[in-house]
Amino acid sequence: NAGVTQTPKFRILKIGQSMTLQCAQDMNHNYMYWYRQDPGMGLKLIYYSVGAGITDKGEVPNGYNVSRSTTEDFPLRLELAAPSQTSVYFCASLGRSNQPQHFGDGTRLSIL
Amino acid sequence: SQKIEQNSEALNIQEGKTATLTCNYTNYSPAYLQWYRQDPGRGPVFLLLIRENEKEKRKERLKVTFDTTLKQSLFHITASQPADSATYLCAPIYMDSNYQLIWGAGTKLIIKP
């Protein structure tokens, strides 16, 4: 059972570079989420999607973009990376509202 | 806006004792409340869900309570073991939230042998 798969696991970027964090799920879930987690802090929602072709901003969307062309994939794009974007990024999926979210193992991103 | 408060200080418990973690929320009660476990370097893993109209939910050594008067959920681990050491997150679900969860910062639990 693959569940939610995130790639890469680790990445170091220079300031101003761009990259895409990949997220794929094989559970046919409609809802998908991107979070960032800073040390000692809770999960902050960046973007979410309620189905293919539909995305919306979360609490901290600035500096990020997403797309959802298929049910399975929900990539997160960082444009012009900044040191404030150093964090651990988690992708999650959800089937129905009263069911648990399923998380990937995260991408640890450092911007230097 | 809704806020979730969990004890930010680590909780140290002797092996075999019961660990109790607290989750407080503001404003109105959520329809559901979930508890997750997070190990270092890993994503959160779901443990239990309790509904607004349920007082208590159990799963093996785990128990969750939901008190809408106190605006609080308690998470208990009985007969605690060192393997229970992790960070525990609570996440209320509000029906008007478009399936967004609001997450507490989590409480780090340390079970000492």
mmCIF file of C-alpha atoms in Angstrom, chain A residues 31 33 35 37 40-43 45 48 50 56-58 90 94 96-101 103-105 108, chain B residues 32 34 36 38 40-46 49 51 89 93 95 97-106:
data_model
loop_
_atom_site.group_PDB
_atom_site.id
_atom_site.type_symbol
_atom_site.label_atom_id
_atom_site.label_comp_id
_atom_site.label_asym_id
_atom_site.label_seq_id
_atom_site.Cartn_x
_atom_site.Cartn_y
_atom_site.Cartn_z
ATOM 1 C CA TYR A 31 -9.278 16.074 -1.129
ATOM 2 C CA TYR A 33 -3.612 19.282 1.133
ATOM 3 C CA TYR A 35 1.107 21.853 4.826
ATOM 4 C CA GLN A 37 5.582 22.522 9.611
ATOM 5 C CA GLY A 40 7.815 23.321 17.457
ATOM 6 C CA MET A 41 4.850 24.596 15.485
ATOM 7 C CA GLY A 42 1.635 23.102 14.242
ATOM 8 C CA LEU A 43 0.825 22.297 10.648
ATOM 9 C CA LEU A 45 -2.180 24.880 5.492
ATOM 10 C CA TYR A 48 -5.766 22.503 -0.724
ATOM 11 C CA VAL A 50 -11.317 19.358 -3.299
ATOM 12 C CA ASP A 56 -7.857 27.043 -3.090
ATOM 13 C CA LYS A 57 -5.587 28.982 -0.769
ATOM 14 C CA GLY A 58 -5.015 28.010 2.811
ATOM 15 C CA PHE A 90 3.711 17.541 4.173
ATOM 16 C CA LEU A 94 -8.713 12.747 2.535
ATOM 17 C CA ARG A 96 -14.509 12.008 3.326
ATOM 18 C CA SER A 97 -14.910 14.647 6.013
ATOM 19 C CA ASN A 98 -15.182 12.260 8.958
ATOM 20 C CA GLN A 99 -12.275 10.133 7.845
ATOM 21 C CA PRO A 100 -8.622 10.644 8.742
ATOM 22 C CA GLN A 101 -6.141 12.498 6.617
ATOM 23 C CA PHE A 103 0.071 11.948 5.199
ATOM 24 C CA GLY A 104 3.233 11.461 3.233
ATOM 25 C CA ASP A 105 6.569 11.389 5.024
ATOM 26 C CA ARG A 108 12.649 18.659 4.237
ATOM 27 C CA TYR B 32 -15.461 15.910 15.077
ATOM 28 C CA GLN B 34 -9.178 13.771 15.623
ATOM 29 C CA TYR B 36 -2.785 11.941 15.500
ATOM 30 C CA GLN B 38 3.786 12.107 14.857
ATOM 31 C CA PRO B 40 10.398 12.540 14.313
ATOM 32 C CA GLY B 41 10.890 12.869 10.569
ATOM 33 C CA ARG B 42 7.532 11.296 9.741
ATOM 34 C CA GLY B 43 4.086 12.518 8.817
ATOM 35 C CA PRO B 44 1.238 12.408 11.338
ATOM 36 C CA VAL B 45 -0.616 9.110 11.686
ATOM 37 C CA PHE B 46 -4.294 8.967 12.617
ATOM 38 C CA LEU B 49 -11.799 10.291 15.961
ATOM 39 C CA ARG B 51 -17.833 12.993 17.346
ATOM 40 C CA LEU B 89 -1.583 16.355 17.638
ATOM 41 C CA ILE B 93 -13.059 19.376 12.145
ATOM 42 C CA MET B 95 -18.392 21.395 9.129
ATOM 43 C CA SER B 97 -14.441 24.565 7.063
ATOM 44 C CA ASN B 98 -14.538 22.987 3.592
ATOM 45 C CA TYR B 99 -12.616 19.990 4.923
ATOM 46 C CA GLN B 100 -9.752 22.055 6.271
ATOM 47 C CA LEU B 101 -8.359 20.921 9.574
ATOM 48 C CA ILE B 102 -7.035 23.334 12.175
ATOM 49 C CA TRP B 103 -4.061 21.767 13.899
ATOM 50 C CA GLY B 104 -2.731 22.124 17.386
ATOM 51 C CA ALA B 105 1.052 22.440 17.751
ATOM 52 C CA GLY B 106 1.160 19.088 19.502
#
